[in-house]
mmCIF file with all atom_site columns, C-alpha atoms in Angstrom:
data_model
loop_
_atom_site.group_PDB
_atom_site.id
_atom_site.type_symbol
_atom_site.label_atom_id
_atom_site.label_alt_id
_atom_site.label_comp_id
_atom_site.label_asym_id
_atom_site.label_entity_id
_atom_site.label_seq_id
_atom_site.pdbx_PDB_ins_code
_atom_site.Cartn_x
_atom_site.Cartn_y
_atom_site.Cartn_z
_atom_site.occupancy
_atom_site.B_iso_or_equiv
_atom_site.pdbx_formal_charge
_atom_site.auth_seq_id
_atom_site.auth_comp_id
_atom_site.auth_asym_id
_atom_site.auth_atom_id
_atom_site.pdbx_PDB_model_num
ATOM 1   C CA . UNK T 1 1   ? 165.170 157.932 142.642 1.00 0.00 ? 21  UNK T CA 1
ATOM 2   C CA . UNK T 1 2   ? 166.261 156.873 139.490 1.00 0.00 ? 22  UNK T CA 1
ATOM 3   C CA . UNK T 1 3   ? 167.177 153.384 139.973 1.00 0.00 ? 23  UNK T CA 1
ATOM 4   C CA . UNK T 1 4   ? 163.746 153.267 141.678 1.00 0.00 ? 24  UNK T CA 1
ATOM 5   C CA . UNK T 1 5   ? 161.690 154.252 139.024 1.00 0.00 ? 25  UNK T CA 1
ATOM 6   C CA . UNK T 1 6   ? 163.260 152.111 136.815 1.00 0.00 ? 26  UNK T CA 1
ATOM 7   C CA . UNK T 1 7   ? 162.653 149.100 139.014 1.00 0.00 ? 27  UNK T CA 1
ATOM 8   C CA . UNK T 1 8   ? 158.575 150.215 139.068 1.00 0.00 ? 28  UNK T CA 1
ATOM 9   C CA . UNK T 1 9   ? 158.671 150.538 134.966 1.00 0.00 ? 29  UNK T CA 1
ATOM 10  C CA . UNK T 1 10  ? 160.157 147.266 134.664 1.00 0.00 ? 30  UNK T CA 1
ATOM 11  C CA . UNK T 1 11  ? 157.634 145.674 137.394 1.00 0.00 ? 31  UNK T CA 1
ATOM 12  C CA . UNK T 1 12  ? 154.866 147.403 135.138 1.00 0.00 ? 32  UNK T CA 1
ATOM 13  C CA . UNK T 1 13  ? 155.916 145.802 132.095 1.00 0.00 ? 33  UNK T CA 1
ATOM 14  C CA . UNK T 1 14  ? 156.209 142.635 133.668 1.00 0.00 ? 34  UNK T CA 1
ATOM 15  C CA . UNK T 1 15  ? 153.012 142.624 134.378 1.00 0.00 ? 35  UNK T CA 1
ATOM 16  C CA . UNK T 1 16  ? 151.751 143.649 131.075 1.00 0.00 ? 36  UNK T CA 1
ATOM 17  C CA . UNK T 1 17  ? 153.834 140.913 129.767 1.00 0.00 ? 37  UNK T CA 1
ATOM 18  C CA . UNK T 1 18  ? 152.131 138.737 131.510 1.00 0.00 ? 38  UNK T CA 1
ATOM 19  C CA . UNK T 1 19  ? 148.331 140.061 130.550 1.00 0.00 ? 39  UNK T CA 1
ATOM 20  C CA . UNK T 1 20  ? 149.417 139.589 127.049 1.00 0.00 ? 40  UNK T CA 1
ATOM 21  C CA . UNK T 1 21  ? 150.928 135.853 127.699 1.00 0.00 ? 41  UNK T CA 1
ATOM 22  C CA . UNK T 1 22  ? 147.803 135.020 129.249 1.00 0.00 ? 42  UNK T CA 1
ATOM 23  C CA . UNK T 1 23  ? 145.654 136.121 126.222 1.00 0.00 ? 43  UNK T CA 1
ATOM 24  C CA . UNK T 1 24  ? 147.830 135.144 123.732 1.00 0.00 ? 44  UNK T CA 1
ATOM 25  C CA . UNK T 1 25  ? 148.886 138.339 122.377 1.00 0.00 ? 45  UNK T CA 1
ATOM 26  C CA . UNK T 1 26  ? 152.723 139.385 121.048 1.00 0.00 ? 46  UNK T CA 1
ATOM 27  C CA . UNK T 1 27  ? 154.035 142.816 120.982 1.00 0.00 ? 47  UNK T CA 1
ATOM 28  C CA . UNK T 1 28  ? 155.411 142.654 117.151 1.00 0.00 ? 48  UNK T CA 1
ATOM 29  C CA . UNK T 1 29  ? 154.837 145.657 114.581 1.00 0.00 ? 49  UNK T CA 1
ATOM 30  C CA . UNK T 1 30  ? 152.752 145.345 112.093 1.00 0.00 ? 50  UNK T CA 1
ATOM 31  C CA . UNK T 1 31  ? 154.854 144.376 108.585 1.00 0.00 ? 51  UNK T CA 1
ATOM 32  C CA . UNK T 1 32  ? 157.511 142.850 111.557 1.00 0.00 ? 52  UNK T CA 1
ATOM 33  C CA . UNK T 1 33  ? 158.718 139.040 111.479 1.00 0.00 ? 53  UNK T CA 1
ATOM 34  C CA . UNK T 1 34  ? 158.889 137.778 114.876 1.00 0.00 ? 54  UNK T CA 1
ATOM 35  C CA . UNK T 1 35  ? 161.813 135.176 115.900 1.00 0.00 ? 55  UNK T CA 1
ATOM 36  C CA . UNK T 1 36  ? 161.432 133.990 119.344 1.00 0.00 ? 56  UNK T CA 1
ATOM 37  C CA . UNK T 1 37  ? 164.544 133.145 122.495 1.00 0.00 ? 57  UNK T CA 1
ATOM 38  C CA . UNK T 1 38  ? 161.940 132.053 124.711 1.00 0.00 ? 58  UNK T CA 1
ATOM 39  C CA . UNK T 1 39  ? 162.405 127.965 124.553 1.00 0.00 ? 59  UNK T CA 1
ATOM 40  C CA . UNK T 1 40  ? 166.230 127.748 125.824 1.00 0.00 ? 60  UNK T CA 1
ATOM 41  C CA . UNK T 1 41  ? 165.364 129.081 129.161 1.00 0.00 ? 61  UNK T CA 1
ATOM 42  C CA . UNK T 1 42  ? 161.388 127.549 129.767 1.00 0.00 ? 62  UNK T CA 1
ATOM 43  C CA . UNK T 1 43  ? 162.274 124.680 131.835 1.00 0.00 ? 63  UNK T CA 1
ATOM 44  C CA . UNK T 1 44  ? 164.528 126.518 134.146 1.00 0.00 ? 64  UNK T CA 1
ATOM 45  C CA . UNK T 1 45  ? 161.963 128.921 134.540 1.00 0.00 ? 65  UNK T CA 1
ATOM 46  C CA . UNK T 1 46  ? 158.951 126.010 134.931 1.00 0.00 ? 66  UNK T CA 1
ATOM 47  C CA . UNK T 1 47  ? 161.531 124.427 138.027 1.00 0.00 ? 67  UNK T CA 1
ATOM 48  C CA . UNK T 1 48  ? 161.879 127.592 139.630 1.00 0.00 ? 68  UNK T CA 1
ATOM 49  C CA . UNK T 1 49  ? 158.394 128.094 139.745 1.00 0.00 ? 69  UNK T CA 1
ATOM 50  C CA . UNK T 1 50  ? 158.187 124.579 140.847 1.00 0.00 ? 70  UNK T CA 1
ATOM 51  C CA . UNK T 1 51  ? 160.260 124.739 143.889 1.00 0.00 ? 71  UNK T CA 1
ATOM 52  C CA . UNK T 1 52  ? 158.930 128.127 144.886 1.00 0.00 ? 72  UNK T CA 1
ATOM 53  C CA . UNK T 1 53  ? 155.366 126.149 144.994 1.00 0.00 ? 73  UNK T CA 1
ATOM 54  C CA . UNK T 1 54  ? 156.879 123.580 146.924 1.00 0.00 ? 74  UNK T CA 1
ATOM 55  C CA . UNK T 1 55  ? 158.730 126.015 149.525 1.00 0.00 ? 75  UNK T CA 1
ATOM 56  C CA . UNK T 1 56  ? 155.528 127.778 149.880 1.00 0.00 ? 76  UNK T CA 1
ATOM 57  C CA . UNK T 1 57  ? 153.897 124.581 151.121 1.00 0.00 ? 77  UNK T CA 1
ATOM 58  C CA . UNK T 1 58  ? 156.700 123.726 153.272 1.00 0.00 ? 78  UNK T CA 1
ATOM 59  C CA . UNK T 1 59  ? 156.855 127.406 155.335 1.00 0.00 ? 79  UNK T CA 1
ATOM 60  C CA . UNK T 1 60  ? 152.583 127.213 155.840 1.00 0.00 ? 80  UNK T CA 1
ATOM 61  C CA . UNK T 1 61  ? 153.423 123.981 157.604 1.00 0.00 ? 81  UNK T CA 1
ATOM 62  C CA . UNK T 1 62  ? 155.698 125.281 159.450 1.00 0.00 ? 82  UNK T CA 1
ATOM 63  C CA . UNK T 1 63  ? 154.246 128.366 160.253 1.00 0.00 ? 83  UNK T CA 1
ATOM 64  C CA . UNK T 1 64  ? 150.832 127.083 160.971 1.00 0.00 ? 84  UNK T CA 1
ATOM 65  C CA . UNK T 1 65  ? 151.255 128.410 164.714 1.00 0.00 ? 85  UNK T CA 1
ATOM 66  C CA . UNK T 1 66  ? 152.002 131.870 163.706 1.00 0.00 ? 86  UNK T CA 1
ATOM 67  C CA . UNK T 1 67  ? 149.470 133.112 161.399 1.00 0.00 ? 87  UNK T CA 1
ATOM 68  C CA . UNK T 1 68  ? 150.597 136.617 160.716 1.00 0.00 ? 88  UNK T CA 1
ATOM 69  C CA . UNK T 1 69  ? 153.965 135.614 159.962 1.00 0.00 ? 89  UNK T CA 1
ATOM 70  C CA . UNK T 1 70  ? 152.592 132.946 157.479 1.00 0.00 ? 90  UNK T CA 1
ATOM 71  C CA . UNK T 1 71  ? 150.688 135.495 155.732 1.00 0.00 ? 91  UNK T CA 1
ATOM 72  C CA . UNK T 1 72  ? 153.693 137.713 154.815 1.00 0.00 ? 92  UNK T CA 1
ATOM 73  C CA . UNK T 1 73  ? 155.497 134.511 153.840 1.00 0.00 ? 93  UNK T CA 1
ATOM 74  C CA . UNK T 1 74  ? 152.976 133.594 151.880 1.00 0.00 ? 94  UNK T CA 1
ATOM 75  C CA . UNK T 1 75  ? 152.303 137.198 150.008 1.00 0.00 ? 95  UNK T CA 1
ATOM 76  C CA . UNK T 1 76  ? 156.599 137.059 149.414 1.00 0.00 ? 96  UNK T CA 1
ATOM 77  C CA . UNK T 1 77  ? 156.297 133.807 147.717 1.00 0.00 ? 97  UNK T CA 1
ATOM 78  C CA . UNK T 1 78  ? 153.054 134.340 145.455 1.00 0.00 ? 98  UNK T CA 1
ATOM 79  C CA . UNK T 1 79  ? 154.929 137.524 144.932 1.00 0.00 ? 99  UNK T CA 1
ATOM 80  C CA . UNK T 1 80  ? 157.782 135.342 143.555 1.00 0.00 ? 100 UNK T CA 1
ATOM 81  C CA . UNK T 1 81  ? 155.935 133.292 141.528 1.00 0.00 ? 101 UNK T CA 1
ATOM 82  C CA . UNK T 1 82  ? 153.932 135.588 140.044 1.00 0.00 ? 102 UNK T CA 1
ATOM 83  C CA . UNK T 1 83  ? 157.423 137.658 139.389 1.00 0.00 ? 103 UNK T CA 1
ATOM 84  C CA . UNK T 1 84  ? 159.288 134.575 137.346 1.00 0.00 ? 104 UNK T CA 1
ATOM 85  C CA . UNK T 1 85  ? 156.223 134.033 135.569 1.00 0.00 ? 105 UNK T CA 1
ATOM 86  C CA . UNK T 1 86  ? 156.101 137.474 134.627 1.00 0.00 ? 106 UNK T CA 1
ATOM 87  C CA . UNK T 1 87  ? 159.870 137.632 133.401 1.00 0.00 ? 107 UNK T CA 1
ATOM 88  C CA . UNK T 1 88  ? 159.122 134.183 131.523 1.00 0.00 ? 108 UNK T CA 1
ATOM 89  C CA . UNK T 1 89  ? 155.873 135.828 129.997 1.00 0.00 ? 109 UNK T CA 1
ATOM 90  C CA . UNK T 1 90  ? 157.870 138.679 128.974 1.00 0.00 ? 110 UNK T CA 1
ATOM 91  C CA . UNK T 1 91  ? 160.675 136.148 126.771 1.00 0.00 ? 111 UNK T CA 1
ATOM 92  C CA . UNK T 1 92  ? 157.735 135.058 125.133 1.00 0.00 ? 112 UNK T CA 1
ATOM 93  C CA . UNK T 1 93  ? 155.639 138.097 124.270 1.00 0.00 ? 113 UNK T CA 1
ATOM 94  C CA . UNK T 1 94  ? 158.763 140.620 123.396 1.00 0.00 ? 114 UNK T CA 1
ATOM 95  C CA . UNK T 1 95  ? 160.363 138.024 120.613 1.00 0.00 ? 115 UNK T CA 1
ATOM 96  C CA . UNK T 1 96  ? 162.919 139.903 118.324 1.00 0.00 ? 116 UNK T CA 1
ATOM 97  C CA . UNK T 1 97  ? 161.176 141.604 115.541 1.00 0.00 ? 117 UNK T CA 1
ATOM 98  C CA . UNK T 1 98  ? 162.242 141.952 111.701 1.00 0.00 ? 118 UNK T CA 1
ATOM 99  C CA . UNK T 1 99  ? 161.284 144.743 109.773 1.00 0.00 ? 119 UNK T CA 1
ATOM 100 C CA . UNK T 1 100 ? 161.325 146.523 106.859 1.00 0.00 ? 120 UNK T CA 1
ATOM 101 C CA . UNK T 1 101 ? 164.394 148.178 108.002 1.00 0.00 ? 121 UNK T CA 1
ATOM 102 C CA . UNK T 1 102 ? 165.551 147.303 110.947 1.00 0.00 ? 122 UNK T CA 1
ATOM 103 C CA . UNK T 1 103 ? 165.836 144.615 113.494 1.00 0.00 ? 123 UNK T CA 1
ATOM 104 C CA . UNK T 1 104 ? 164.939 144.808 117.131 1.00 0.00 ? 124 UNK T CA 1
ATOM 105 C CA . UNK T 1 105 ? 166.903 142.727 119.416 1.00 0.00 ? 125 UNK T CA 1
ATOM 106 C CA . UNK T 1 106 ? 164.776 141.970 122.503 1.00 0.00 ? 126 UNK T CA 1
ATOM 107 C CA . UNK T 1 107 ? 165.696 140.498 126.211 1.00 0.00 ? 127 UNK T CA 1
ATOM 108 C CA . UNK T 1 108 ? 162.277 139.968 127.957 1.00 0.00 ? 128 UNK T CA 1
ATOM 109 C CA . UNK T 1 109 ? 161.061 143.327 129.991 1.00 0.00 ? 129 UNK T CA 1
ATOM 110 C CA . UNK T 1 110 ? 165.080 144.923 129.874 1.00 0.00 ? 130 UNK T CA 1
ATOM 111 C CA . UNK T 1 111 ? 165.978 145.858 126.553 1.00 0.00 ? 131 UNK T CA 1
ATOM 112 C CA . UNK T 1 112 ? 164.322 146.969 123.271 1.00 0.00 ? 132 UNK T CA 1
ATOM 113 C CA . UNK T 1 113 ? 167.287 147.920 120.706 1.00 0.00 ? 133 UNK T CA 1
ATOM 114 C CA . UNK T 1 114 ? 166.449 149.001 117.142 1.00 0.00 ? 134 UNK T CA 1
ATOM 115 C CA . UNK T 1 115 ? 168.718 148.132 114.905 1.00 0.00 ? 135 UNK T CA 1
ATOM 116 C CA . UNK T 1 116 ? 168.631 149.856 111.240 1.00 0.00 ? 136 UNK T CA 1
ATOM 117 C CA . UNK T 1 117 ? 169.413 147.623 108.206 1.00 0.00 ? 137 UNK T CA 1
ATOM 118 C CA . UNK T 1 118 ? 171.563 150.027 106.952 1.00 0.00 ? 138 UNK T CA 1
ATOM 119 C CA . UNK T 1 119 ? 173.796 150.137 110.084 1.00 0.00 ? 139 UNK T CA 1
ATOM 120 C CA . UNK T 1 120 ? 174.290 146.528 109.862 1.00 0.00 ? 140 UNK T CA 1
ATOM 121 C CA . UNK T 1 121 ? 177.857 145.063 108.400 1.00 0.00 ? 141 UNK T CA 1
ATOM 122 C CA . UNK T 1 122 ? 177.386 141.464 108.827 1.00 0.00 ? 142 UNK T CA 1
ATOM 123 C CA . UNK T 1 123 ? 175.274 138.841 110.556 1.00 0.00 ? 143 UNK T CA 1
ATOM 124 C CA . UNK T 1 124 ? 176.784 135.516 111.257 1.00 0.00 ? 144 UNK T CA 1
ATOM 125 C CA . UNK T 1 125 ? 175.522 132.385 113.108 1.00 0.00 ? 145 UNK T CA 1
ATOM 126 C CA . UNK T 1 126 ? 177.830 132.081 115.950 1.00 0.00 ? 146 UNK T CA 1
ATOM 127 C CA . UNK T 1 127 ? 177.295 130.150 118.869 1.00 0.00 ? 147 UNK T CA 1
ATOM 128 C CA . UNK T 1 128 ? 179.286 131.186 121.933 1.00 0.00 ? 148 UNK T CA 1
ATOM 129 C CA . UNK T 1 129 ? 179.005 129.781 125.640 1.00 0.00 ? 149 UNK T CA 1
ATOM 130 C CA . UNK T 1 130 ? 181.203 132.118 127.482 1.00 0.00 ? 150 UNK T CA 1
ATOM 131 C CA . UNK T 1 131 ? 180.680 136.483 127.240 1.00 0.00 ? 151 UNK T CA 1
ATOM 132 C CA . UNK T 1 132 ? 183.377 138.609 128.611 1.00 0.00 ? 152 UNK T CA 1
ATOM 133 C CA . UNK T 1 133 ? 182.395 142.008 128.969 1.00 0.00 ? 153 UNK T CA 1
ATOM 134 C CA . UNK T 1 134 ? 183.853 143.925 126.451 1.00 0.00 ? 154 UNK T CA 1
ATOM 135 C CA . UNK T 1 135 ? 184.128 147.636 125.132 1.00 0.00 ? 155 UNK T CA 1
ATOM 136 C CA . UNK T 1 136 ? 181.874 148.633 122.633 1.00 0.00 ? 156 UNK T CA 1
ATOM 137 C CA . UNK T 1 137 ? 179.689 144.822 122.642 1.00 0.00 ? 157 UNK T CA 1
ATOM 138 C CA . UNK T 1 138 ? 176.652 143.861 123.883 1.00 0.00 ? 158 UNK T CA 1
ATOM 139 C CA . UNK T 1 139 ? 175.409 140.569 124.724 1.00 0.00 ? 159 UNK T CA 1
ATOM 140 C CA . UNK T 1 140 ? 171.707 139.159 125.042 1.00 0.00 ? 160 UNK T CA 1
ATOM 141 C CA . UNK T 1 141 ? 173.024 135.373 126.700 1.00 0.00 ? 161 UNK T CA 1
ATOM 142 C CA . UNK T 1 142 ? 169.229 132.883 126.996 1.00 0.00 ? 162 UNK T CA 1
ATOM 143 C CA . UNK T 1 143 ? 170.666 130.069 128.901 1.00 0.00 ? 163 UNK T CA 1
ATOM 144 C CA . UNK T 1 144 ? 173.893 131.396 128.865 1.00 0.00 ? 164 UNK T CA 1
ATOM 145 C CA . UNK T 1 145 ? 174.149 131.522 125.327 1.00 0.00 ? 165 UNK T CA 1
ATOM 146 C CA . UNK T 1 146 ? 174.444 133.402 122.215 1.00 0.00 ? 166 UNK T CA 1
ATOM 147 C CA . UNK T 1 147 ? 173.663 132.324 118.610 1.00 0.00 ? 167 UNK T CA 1
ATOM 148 C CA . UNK T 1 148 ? 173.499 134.859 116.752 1.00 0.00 ? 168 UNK T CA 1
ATOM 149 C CA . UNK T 1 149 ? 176.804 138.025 116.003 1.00 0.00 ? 169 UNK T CA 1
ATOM 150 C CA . UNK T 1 150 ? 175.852 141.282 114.534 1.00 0.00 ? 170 UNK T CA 1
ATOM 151 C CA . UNK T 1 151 ? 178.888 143.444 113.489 1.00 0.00 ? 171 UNK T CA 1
ATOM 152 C CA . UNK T 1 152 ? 177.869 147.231 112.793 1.00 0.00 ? 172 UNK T CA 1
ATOM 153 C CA . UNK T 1 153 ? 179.078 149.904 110.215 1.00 0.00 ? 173 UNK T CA 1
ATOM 154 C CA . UNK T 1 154 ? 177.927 152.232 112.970 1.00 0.00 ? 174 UNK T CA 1
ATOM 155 C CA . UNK T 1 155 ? 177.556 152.220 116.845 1.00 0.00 ? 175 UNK T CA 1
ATOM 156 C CA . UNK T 1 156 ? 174.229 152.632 117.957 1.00 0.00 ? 176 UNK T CA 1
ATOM 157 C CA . UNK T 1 157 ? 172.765 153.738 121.433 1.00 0.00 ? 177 UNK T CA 1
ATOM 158 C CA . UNK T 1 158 ? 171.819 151.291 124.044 1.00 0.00 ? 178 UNK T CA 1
ATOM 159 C CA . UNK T 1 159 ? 170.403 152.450 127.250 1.00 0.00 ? 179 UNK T CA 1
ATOM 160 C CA . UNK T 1 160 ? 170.941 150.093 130.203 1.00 0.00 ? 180 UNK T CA 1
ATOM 161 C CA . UNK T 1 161 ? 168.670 148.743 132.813 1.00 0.00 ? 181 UNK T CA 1
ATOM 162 C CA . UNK T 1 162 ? 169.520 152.169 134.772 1.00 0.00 ? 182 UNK T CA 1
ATOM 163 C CA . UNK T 1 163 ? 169.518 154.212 131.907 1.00 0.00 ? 183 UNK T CA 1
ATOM 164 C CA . UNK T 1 164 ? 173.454 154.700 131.444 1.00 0.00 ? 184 UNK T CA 1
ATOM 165 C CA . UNK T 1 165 ? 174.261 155.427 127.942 1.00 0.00 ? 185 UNK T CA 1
ATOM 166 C CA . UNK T 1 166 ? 176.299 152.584 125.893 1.00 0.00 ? 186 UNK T CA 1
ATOM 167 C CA . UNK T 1 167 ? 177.256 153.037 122.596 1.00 0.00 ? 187 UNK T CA 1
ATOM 168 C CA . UNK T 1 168 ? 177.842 149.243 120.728 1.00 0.00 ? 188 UNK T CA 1
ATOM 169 C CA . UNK T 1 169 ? 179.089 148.150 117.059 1.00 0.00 ? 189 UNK T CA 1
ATOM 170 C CA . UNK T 1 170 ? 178.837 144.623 117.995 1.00 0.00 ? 190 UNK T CA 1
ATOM 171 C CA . UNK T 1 171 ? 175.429 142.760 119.044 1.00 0.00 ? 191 UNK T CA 1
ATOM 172 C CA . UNK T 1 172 ? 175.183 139.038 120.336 1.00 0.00 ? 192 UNK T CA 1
ATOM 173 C CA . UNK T 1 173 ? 171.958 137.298 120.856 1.00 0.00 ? 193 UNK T CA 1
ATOM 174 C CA . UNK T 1 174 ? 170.094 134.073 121.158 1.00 0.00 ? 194 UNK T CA 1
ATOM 175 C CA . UNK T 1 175 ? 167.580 132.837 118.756 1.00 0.00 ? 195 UNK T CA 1
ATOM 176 C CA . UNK T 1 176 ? 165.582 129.830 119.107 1.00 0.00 ? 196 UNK T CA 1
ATOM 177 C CA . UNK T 1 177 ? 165.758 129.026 115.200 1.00 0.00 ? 197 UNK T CA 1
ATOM 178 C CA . UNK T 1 178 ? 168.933 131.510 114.385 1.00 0.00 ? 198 UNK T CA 1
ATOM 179 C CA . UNK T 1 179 ? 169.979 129.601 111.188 1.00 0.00 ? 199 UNK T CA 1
ATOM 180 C CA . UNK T 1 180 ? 166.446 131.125 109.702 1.00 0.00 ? 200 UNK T CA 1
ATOM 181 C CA . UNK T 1 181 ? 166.619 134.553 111.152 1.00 0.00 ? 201 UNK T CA 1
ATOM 182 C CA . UNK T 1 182 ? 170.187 134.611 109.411 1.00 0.00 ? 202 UNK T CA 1
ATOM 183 C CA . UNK T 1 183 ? 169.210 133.471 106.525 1.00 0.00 ? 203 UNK T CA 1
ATOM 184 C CA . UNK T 1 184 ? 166.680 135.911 106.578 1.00 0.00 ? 204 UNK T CA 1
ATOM 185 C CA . UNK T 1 185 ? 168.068 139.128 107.622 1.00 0.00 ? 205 UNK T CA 1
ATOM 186 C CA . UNK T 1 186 ? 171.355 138.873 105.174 1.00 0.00 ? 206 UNK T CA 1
ATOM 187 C CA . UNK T 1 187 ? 169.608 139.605 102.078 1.00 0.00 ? 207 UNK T CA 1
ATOM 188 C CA . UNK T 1 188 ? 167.630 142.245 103.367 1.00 0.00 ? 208 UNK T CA 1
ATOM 189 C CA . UNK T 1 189 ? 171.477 143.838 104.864 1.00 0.00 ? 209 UNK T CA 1
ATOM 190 C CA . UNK T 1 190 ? 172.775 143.312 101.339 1.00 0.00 ? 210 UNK T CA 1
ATOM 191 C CA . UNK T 1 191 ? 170.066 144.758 99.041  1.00 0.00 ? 211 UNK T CA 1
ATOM 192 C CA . UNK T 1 192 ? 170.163 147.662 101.890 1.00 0.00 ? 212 UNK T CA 1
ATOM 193 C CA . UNK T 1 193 ? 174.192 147.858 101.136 1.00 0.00 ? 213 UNK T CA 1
ATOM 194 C CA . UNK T 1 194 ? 173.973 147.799 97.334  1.00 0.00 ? 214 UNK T CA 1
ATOM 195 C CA . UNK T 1 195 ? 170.649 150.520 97.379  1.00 0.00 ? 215 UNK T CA 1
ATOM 196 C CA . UNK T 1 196 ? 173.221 152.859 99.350  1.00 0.00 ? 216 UNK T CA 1
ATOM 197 C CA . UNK T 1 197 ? 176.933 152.139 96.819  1.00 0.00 ? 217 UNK T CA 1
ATOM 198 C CA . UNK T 1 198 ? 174.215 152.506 93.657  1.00 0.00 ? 218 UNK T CA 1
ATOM 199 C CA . UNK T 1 199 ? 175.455 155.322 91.716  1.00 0.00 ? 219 UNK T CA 1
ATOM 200 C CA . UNK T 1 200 ? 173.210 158.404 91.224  1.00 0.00 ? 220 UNK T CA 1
ATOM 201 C CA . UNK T 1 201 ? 171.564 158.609 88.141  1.00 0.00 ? 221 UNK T CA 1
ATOM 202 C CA . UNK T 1 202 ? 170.745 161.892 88.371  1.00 0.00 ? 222 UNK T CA 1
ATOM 203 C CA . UNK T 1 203 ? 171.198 164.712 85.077  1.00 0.00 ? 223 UNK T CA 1
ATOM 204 C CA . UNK T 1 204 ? 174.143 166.578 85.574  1.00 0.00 ? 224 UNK T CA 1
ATOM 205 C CA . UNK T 1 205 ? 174.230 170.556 85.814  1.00 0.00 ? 225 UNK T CA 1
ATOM 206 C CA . UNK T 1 206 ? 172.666 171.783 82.236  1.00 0.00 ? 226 UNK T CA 1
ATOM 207 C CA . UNK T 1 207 ? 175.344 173.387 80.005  1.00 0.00 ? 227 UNK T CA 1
#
């Protein structure tokens, strides 16, 4: 029951993805800084599509005799299309999101972590090719790749696709322009760091 609810949410917010793809609309917070992932895994998505289309054509040829089996075959494979561009739309509408304080890392219709500032050690640009699952890490691969590390004062919750509970200290992720999201987010994790070491200035106890 659970894994099949899960499946319906995500098949819901696919398709709200792709409602707000088509008009042009981005689920970012107000105050937020989007940074899109989006670009490193468009083609792959555009030649999927693209030999789905072509498939398609191929099976009504060759089920032009059988009519009822053509029309399933046809509903599985608009229902195919319309699924990758839905996962696709999702990339693009659900960028990560700078704020204030905190960062949300983002993978399409599947995760949605928030990140506080103040949780955050260091951020590094790091590109890596290759992610072995690993204890305590969680990576966000577009294309196979990260680009950017977060390493974390504190673990924070992830739930997974199924809703297990994770708890990670180390984030990796793919952003299409990561040198300016690093750039970006380090101050902000350093003025965060020095707010929190700041001495009270408080009056002491009257004597």
């Amino acid at each position: 029951m659970r894994t099949t609810g899960a499946l319906l949410r995500h098949e819901l917010r696919l398709l709200a993805s792709l409602a707000l793809w088509l008009t042009r609309r981005t689920q970012v917070t107000d105050g937020g800084r989007a940074f899109g992932y989006a670009r490193g895994q468009g083609a792959m998505t555009a030649g999927l599509v693209f030999v789905c289309v072509i498939e398609s054509l191929c099976m009504s040829v060759l089920l032009r005799d059988w009519p009822r089996t053509h029309h399933v075959v046809l509903a599985l494979d608009v229902y195919t299309v319309v699924f990758l561009l839905g996962l696709h739309a999702a990339t693009v509408v659900r960028p990560h999101v700078l704020e204030p304080d905190a960062l949300r890392v983002r993978r399409g219709a599947q995760v949605d972590l928030r990140i506080p500032l103040a949780q955050v050690e260091s951020v590094r640009r790091e590109l890596r090719m290759t992610h072995t699952p690993v204890a305590g890490e969680l990576a966000l691969p577009v294309g196979s790749q990260t680009t950017v590390t977060l390493q974390l004062a504190e673990p924070v919750t992830h739930f997974t696709f199924l809703g297990r509970r994770r708890e990670v200290s180390t984030v990796r992720f793919h952003a299409d322009d990561a040198d300016t999201l690093v750039t970006t987010l380090r101050p902000l994790v350093e003025e965060v760091r020095r707010a929190r070491t700041v001495p009270s200035t408080s009056p002491g106890p009257p004597g």
